[in-house]
């Protein structure tokens, strides 16, 4: 008995060791970034010292003072939340149409969606800017929200996921007298929680980090998002790295919160179903 | 109150319902995605520097492109940099399987740590990796010297710049999006399948090959397509911020070239032309994958 137990413990031991090694190597940049945020500017590139000699908590409040951090934070939050909600809702409805309804031209239209994903984004920015100009929406929240809320990515991903849900469920719902909307809202959506959570994480992440488009489409400080606002650290203060890292650290915290909140649903499903190789 | 049930509609096809479900998404899609793309692609038939009026030149841009040595060089770079993709996807699958192991404690902790590289993108990331690749005191060469290997001058050496970027790309992507998608996909595999396989005497490897892998194929399909699309388009921020285009253009990709031609040289038509070709490559590859997918992807 004891030999088997020891063997098992050894297996788990190695297992956790691998996990720790991987997590450590993957989290090094984040750790480095946070540590640098506490350093004095001169120390940033001094590689003989890993940790700061003096922990500059002031760096963080300094960031709030030197740039309009509060405004940028609000803008990023507002835009990211709106885009995420729009994307998730409209994409899941469209994905429902592509995966569980049968209609003529379904595959062609879907291929069209896919096709738009293949165009380099640098190119779409110019026409989108011109459109915003014509609609008099430059330098407004609309300009920040609209283009990002309707890409084909969410629809593609959710369609793939919805295809893995067995058809019998739809039929059972139909027998119980459930209409399309009911099926979508009360059955398919809850079943798609893992994919929906993943999509939420992805959309909010990419929107939060988005730099080039907000840069092009807004010019007043009150509309700037975090990435653009933080980049001004480069011009005004000739790359004050420690402040830049402090700002970046603060910028990432909401993302981590969203991630921890949403991954609960991904975990939930895994714990219920379990998984054994 | 009973509204129409699905059964009544089956005979008429479900076009009406489809339109209602599609509408919110497709309006925005047409306006902000499809139409701009058509405009931009049409742009390739013109010469335009944003200031003077557009000049219709038919296919001159494309003829120039074919003879442009830089175009072919950057195409090669782009494809080379994509070599890490299969490794990254395999790594994500492995990590997802590790994290999905029954009885694992602290899943949230590990999963968050795995995801950190994805969140820490942007400027902070590039500064970090510039430090890692520093030939004298960077992390990479220090670790290598522990094994007695003299590390190369990573980002400055023409032969090592691209591999350096591949390694960095691997590290950034392996615990990210793809891993999350595989986690969701793994969750969807019913336990009974594994039990049935085990009863039939399947080994761990056989269970993976005949249960896990096929049932994950829709997820894999999505991941592969998106990775290839992304890989062909990408490399812009990296080249722009980290390497400045690399030693003698060794790290410039087609994505970067589009930016350079459009927003630096102000040759919008030419940039649009590059995009067209890039788009064509992506389109053909995706079509091929789609066909392969129709035969090999298994849906429950």
Tab-separated table of C-alpha atoms in Angstrom, chain B:
chain	number	residue	atom	x	y	z
B	1	UNK	CA	-49.016	32.180	-24.404
B	2	UNK	CA	-47.591	29.941	-27.037
B	3	UNK	CA	-45.680	31.618	-29.823
B	4	UNK	CA	-44.639	29.798	-32.959
B	5	UNK	CA	-42.746	26.665	-32.190
B	6	UNK	CA	-39.768	25.561	-34.155
B	7	UNK	CA	-41.646	22.572	-35.513
B	8	UNK	CA	-44.016	24.748	-37.496
B	9	UNK	CA	-41.170	26.477	-39.217
B	10	UNK	CA	-39.143	23.538	-40.311
B	11	UNK	CA	-41.088	23.167	-43.507
B	12	UNK	CA	-40.635	26.787	-44.531
B	13	UNK	CA	-36.942	26.966	-43.744
B	14	UNK	CA	-35.810	29.296	-41.057
B	15	UNK	CA	-34.940	32.345	-43.084
B	16	UNK	CA	-37.164	34.789	-41.244
B	17	UNK	CA	-35.869	33.900	-37.839
B	18	UNK	CA	-32.314	33.922	-39.121
B	19	UNK	CA	-32.651	37.489	-40.335
B	20	UNK	CA	-33.908	38.680	-36.964
B	21	UNK	CA	-31.068	37.029	-35.142
B	22	UNK	CA	-28.486	38.253	-37.568
B	23	UNK	CA	-29.676	41.818	-37.876
B	24	UNK	CA	-28.000	43.584	-34.951
B	25	UNK	CA	-24.647	42.082	-35.712
B	26	UNK	CA	-24.769	42.289	-39.460
B	27	UNK	CA	-25.621	45.976	-39.676
B	28	UNK	CA	-22.524	46.971	-37.764
B	29	UNK	CA	-20.598	44.339	-39.644
B	30	UNK	CA	-21.578	45.689	-43.041
B	31	UNK	CA	-20.943	49.264	-42.086
B	32	UNK	CA	-17.699	49.077	-40.194
B	33	UNK	CA	-16.078	45.953	-41.466
B	34	UNK	CA	-17.268	44.892	-44.888
B	35	UNK	CA	-17.673	48.253	-46.540
B	36	UNK	CA	-14.330	49.674	-45.361
B	37	UNK	CA	-12.650	46.538	-46.626
B	38	UNK	CA	-14.171	46.834	-50.074
B	39	UNK	CA	-13.143	50.456	-50.179
B	40	UNK	CA	-9.626	49.669	-49.082
B	41	UNK	CA	-9.241	46.849	-51.550
B	42	UNK	CA	-10.470	49.073	-54.356
B	43	UNK	CA	-7.867	51.572	-53.265
B	44	UNK	CA	-5.201	49.273	-54.630
B	45	UNK	CA	-6.149	50.286	-58.135
B	46	UNK	CA	-5.243	53.886	-57.448
B	47	UNK	CA	-2.281	55.977	-56.462
B	48	UNK	CA	-3.104	58.180	-53.517
B	49	UNK	CA	-0.981	60.063	-51.021
B	50	UNK	CA	-3.880	61.430	-48.958
B	51	UNK	CA	-3.296	64.978	-50.170
B	52	UNK	CA	-3.566	65.107	-53.908
B	53	UNK	CA	-6.599	63.536	-55.578
B	54	UNK	CA	-6.585	59.841	-56.316
B	55	UNK	CA	-5.146	58.679	-59.599
B	56	UNK	CA	-6.566	55.620	-61.268
B	57	UNK	CA	-3.686	53.449	-62.374
B	58	UNK	CA	-5.259	50.027	-62.819
B	59	UNK	CA	-2.761	47.294	-61.984
B	60	UNK	CA	0.457	49.289	-61.887
B	61	UNK	CA	0.762	48.804	-58.143
B	62	UNK	CA	0.626	45.048	-58.521
B	63	UNK	CA	3.194	44.982	-61.286
B	64	UNK	CA	5.558	47.000	-59.119
B	65	UNK	CA	4.904	44.663	-56.212
B	66	UNK	CA	5.891	41.564	-58.135
B	67	UNK	CA	9.262	43.090	-58.946
B	68	UNK	CA	9.779	44.538	-55.489
B	69	UNK	CA	12.555	42.573	-53.749
B	70	UNK	CA	11.490	43.947	-50.386
B	71	UNK	CA	8.037	42.473	-50.837
B	72	UNK	CA	9.419	38.971	-51.333
B	73	UNK	CA	11.875	39.372	-48.498
B	74	UNK	CA	9.196	40.449	-46.062
B	75	UNK	CA	6.925	37.658	-47.263
B	76	UNK	CA	9.680	35.207	-46.395
B	77	UNK	CA	10.080	36.846	-42.983
B	78	UNK	CA	6.386	36.615	-42.319
B	79	UNK	CA	6.222	32.924	-43.107
B	80	UNK	CA	9.398	32.152	-41.173
B	81	UNK	CA	8.017	33.846	-38.089
B	82	UNK	CA	4.958	31.610	-38.285
B	83	UNK	CA	6.982	28.473	-37.664
B	84	UNK	CA	6.315	28.738	-33.956
B	85	UNK	CA	2.569	28.436	-34.368
B	86	UNK	CA	2.210	24.627	-34.253
B	87	UNK	CA	4.451	24.505	-31.200
B	88	UNK	CA	2.410	27.190	-29.516
B	89	UNK	CA	-0.877	25.419	-30.190
B	90	UNK	CA	0.487	22.121	-28.931
B	91	UNK	CA	1.782	23.900	-25.843
B	92	UNK	CA	-1.607	25.466	-25.206
B	93	UNK	CA	-3.293	22.094	-25.476
B	94	UNK	CA	-0.813	20.597	-23.035
B	95	UNK	CA	-1.293	23.380	-20.532
B	96	UNK	CA	-5.054	23.106	-20.859
B	97	UNK	CA	-4.878	19.387	-20.141
B	98	UNK	CA	-2.646	20.046	-17.155
B	99	UNK	CA	-5.030	22.611	-15.776
B	100	UNK	CA	-8.062	20.429	-16.383
B	101	UNK	CA	-6.743	17.560	-14.342
B	102	UNK	CA	-9.241	16.349	-11.829
B	103	UNK	CA	-8.174	16.910	-8.253
B	104	UNK	CA	-5.907	19.818	-9.085
B	105	UNK	CA	-5.817	22.439	-6.381
B	106	UNK	CA	-5.342	26.124	-6.992
B	107	UNK	CA	-6.536	26.093	-10.590
B	108	UNK	CA	-7.427	29.766	-10.563
B	109	UNK	CA	-3.987	30.634	-9.293
B	110	UNK	CA	-2.154	28.793	-12.039
B	111	UNK	CA	-4.505	29.823	-14.766
B	112	UNK	CA	-4.123	33.495	-13.927
B	113	UNK	CA	-0.359	33.186	-13.935
B	114	UNK	CA	-0.423	31.428	-17.292
B	115	UNK	CA	-2.479	34.224	-18.717
B	116	UNK	CA	-0.232	37.038	-17.515
B	117	UNK	CA	1.981	37.196	-20.624
B	118	UNK	CA	-1.086	37.837	-22.723
B	119	UNK	CA	-2.177	40.712	-20.514
B	120	UNK	CA	1.271	42.232	-20.203
B	121	UNK	CA	1.501	43.050	-23.869
B	122	UNK	CA	2.438	46.361	-25.313
B	123	UNK	CA	5.292	48.559	-24.355
B	124	UNK	CA	6.099	46.848	-21.065
B	125	UNK	CA	6.475	43.537	-22.817
B	126	UNK	CA	8.858	44.817	-25.454
B	127	UNK	CA	11.070	46.580	-22.977
B	128	UNK	CA	11.231	43.410	-20.959
B	129	UNK	CA	12.259	41.246	-23.865
B	130	UNK	CA	14.829	43.730	-25.046
B	131	UNK	CA	16.368	43.284	-21.629
B	132	UNK	CA	16.076	39.512	-21.768
B	133	UNK	CA	17.845	39.380	-25.118
B	134	UNK	CA	20.649	41.711	-24.145
B	135	UNK	CA	23.818	39.816	-25.172
B	136	UNK	CA	25.852	40.720	-22.093
B	137	UNK	CA	23.588	40.718	-19.097
B	138	UNK	CA	20.242	39.629	-20.491
B	139	UNK	CA	18.388	36.767	-18.875
B	140	UNK	CA	18.591	34.510	-21.912
B	141	UNK	CA	22.353	34.520	-22.269
B	142	UNK	CA	22.847	34.297	-18.542
B	143	UNK	CA	20.794	31.099	-18.433
B	144	UNK	CA	22.615	29.721	-21.457
B	145	UNK	CA	25.986	30.400	-19.859
B	146	UNK	CA	24.924	28.187	-16.976
B	147	UNK	CA	25.059	25.355	-19.499
B	148	UNK	CA	28.326	26.594	-20.908
B	149	UNK	CA	26.783	27.972	-24.097
B	150	UNK	CA	27.834	31.338	-25.427
B	151	UNK	CA	24.621	33.009	-26.380
B	152	UNK	CA	24.435	34.962	-29.645
B	153	UNK	CA	23.777	38.645	-30.046
B	154	UNK	CA	20.089	37.916	-30.316
B	155	UNK	CA	18.325	40.961	-31.669
B	156	UNK	CA	21.300	42.331	-33.546
B	157	UNK	CA	22.462	39.174	-35.256
B	158	UNK	CA	20.809	38.704	-38.612
B	159	UNK	CA	20.542	34.968	-38.182
B	160	UNK	CA	19.162	35.035	-34.657
B	161	UNK	CA	16.732	37.937	-34.751
B	162	UNK	CA	13.866	35.906	-36.160
B	163	UNK	CA	14.335	32.889	-33.869
B	164	UNK	CA	14.430	35.365	-30.991
B	165	UNK	CA	11.045	36.671	-32.031
B	166	UNK	CA	9.690	33.151	-32.410
B	167	UNK	CA	10.702	32.272	-28.861
B	168	UNK	CA	9.149	35.455	-27.562
B	169	UNK	CA	5.973	34.751	-29.519
B	170	UNK	CA	5.782	31.244	-28.068
B	171	UNK	CA	6.101	32.513	-24.562
B	172	UNK	CA	3.452	35.196	-25.075
B	173	UNK	CA	0.848	32.939	-26.639
B	174	UNK	CA	1.141	29.570	-24.961
B	175	UNK	CA	-0.883	30.324	-21.837
B	176	UNK	CA	-3.305	32.680	-23.478
B	177	UNK	CA	-6.357	32.629	-25.653
B	178	UNK	CA	-5.791	29.227	-27.209
B	179	UNK	CA	-5.367	27.590	-23.860
B	180	UNK	CA	-8.637	29.089	-22.646
B	181	UNK	CA	-10.400	27.852	-25.752
B	182	UNK	CA	-9.039	24.367	-25.272
B	183	UNK	CA	-10.155	24.457	-21.655
B	184	UNK	CA	-13.688	25.302	-22.748
B	185	UNK	CA	-13.551	22.602	-25.382
B	186	UNK	CA	-12.243	20.000	-22.954
B	187	UNK	CA	-15.062	20.777	-20.574
B	188	UNK	CA	-17.477	19.873	-23.288
B	189	UNK	CA	-16.303	16.311	-23.567
B	190	UNK	CA	-18.656	14.065	-21.596
B	191	UNK	CA	-16.971	11.947	-18.972
B	192	UNK	CA	-18.904	8.914	-20.124
B	193	UNK	CA	-16.814	8.875	-23.283
B	194	UNK	CA	-13.666	8.341	-21.289
B	195	UNK	CA	-15.335	5.762	-19.117
B	196	UNK	CA	-16.566	3.878	-22.137
B	197	UNK	CA	-13.116	3.990	-23.664
B	198	UNK	CA	-11.518	2.800	-20.459
B	199	UNK	CA	-13.979	-0.078	-20.272
B	200	UNK	CA	-12.989	-1.029	-23.790
B	201	UNK	CA	-9.420	-1.174	-22.565
B	202	UNK	CA	-8.062	2.006	-24.103
B	203	UNK	CA	-4.738	3.302	-22.813
B	204	UNK	CA	-4.200	6.964	-21.926
B	205	UNK	CA	-2.692	7.679	-25.311
B	206	UNK	CA	-5.518	5.872	-27.082
B	207	UNK	CA	-8.071	7.809	-25.092
B	208	UNK	CA	-6.421	11.002	-26.198
B	209	UNK	CA	-6.219	9.965	-29.802
B	210	UNK	CA	-9.750	8.586	-30.153
B	211	UNK	CA	-11.756	10.635	-27.665
B	212	UNK	CA	-10.046	13.898	-26.748
B	213	UNK	CA	-8.527	14.876	-30.065
B	214	UNK	CA	-11.571	14.279	-32.306
B	215	UNK	CA	-13.974	15.942	-29.908
B	216	UNK	CA	-11.640	18.915	-29.716
B	217	UNK	CA	-11.475	19.254	-33.466
B	218	UNK	CA	-13.943	22.168	-33.802
B	219	UNK	CA	-11.848	24.073	-31.294
B	220	UNK	CA	-8.610	23.131	-33.003
B	221	UNK	CA	-10.110	24.160	-36.309
B	222	UNK	CA	-10.909	27.614	-34.995
B	223	UNK	CA	-7.530	27.996	-33.317
B	224	UNK	CA	-5.549	26.967	-36.372
B	225	UNK	CA	-7.454	29.245	-38.720
B	226	UNK	CA	-7.209	32.247	-36.412
B	227	UNK	CA	-3.546	31.610	-35.684
B	228	UNK	CA	-2.627	31.464	-39.342
B	229	UNK	CA	-4.676	34.530	-40.168
B	230	UNK	CA	-3.095	36.402	-37.281
B	231	UNK	CA	0.361	35.167	-38.090
B	232	UNK	CA	0.224	36.323	-41.689
B	233	UNK	CA	-1.011	39.771	-40.707
B	234	UNK	CA	1.082	40.333	-37.658
B	235	UNK	CA	4.502	41.342	-36.566
B	236	UNK	CA	3.771	45.023	-36.827
B	237	UNK	CA	4.051	46.134	-33.203
B	238	UNK	CA	7.022	43.871	-32.619
B	239	UNK	CA	8.933	45.234	-35.564
B	240	UNK	CA	7.895	48.763	-34.791
B	241	UNK	CA	8.658	48.894	-31.084
B	242	UNK	CA	11.121	46.127	-30.345
B	243	UNK	CA	13.419	45.721	-33.278
B	244	UNK	CA	12.780	48.782	-35.405
B	245	UNK	CA	12.549	46.429	-38.342
B	246	UNK	CA	15.408	44.309	-37.198
B	247	UNK	CA	18.966	44.069	-38.419
B	248	UNK	CA	18.706	45.132	-42.039
B	249	UNK	CA	15.005	44.441	-42.319
B	250	UNK	CA	15.283	40.907	-41.041
B	251	UNK	CA	12.260	41.261	-38.820
B	252	UNK	CA	10.000	43.302	-41.032
B	253	UNK	CA	6.825	41.493	-41.959
B	254	UNK	CA	4.270	42.229	-44.635
B	255	UNK	CA	2.037	43.780	-41.982
B	256	UNK	CA	4.824	46.199	-41.193
B	257	UNK	CA	5.429	46.881	-44.852
B	258	UNK	CA	1.787	47.922	-45.284
B	259	UNK	CA	2.151	50.423	-42.477
B	260	UNK	CA	5.464	51.672	-43.859
B	261	UNK	CA	4.191	52.203	-47.372
B	262	UNK	CA	0.923	53.729	-46.236
B	263	UNK	CA	1.739	55.902	-43.277
B	264	UNK	CA	5.422	56.647	-43.761
B	265	UNK	CA	5.871	56.848	-47.519
B	266	UNK	CA	2.239	57.893	-48.030
B	267	UNK	CA	1.732	55.536	-50.926
B	268	UNK	CA	-1.771	54.432	-49.954
B	269	UNK	CA	-2.476	52.675	-53.204
B	270	UNK	CA	0.661	50.604	-52.962
B	271	UNK	CA	-0.074	49.723	-49.345
B	272	UNK	CA	-3.559	48.663	-50.387
B	273	UNK	CA	-1.972	46.528	-53.068
B	274	UNK	CA	0.155	44.700	-50.531
B	275	UNK	CA	-2.950	44.149	-48.433
B	276	UNK	CA	-4.723	42.683	-51.412
B	277	UNK	CA	-2.022	40.132	-52.021
B	278	UNK	CA	-1.806	39.344	-48.316
B	279	UNK	CA	-5.548	38.975	-48.231
B	280	UNK	CA	-5.464	36.642	-51.202
B	281	UNK	CA	-2.895	34.419	-49.539
B	282	UNK	CA	-4.897	34.319	-46.353
B	283	UNK	CA	-8.099	33.646	-48.219
B	284	UNK	CA	-6.718	30.751	-50.212
B	285	UNK	CA	-5.128	29.192	-47.153
B	286	UNK	CA	-8.341	29.531	-45.170
B	287	UNK	CA	-10.358	28.007	-47.964
B	288	UNK	CA	-8.002	25.034	-48.032
B	289	UNK	CA	-8.308	24.663	-44.287
B	290	UNK	CA	-12.081	24.953	-44.512
B	291	UNK	CA	-12.210	22.118	-47.013
B	292	UNK	CA	-9.930	19.991	-44.892
B	293	UNK	CA	-12.072	20.863	-41.912
B	294	UNK	CA	-15.251	19.707	-43.573
B	295	UNK	CA	-13.805	16.279	-43.847
B	296	UNK	CA	-11.881	15.962	-40.618
B	297	UNK	CA	-13.722	18.019	-38.042
B	298	UNK	CA	-16.144	16.048	-35.936
B	299	UNK	CA	-19.270	17.671	-34.523
B	300	UNK	CA	-21.366	15.963	-31.889
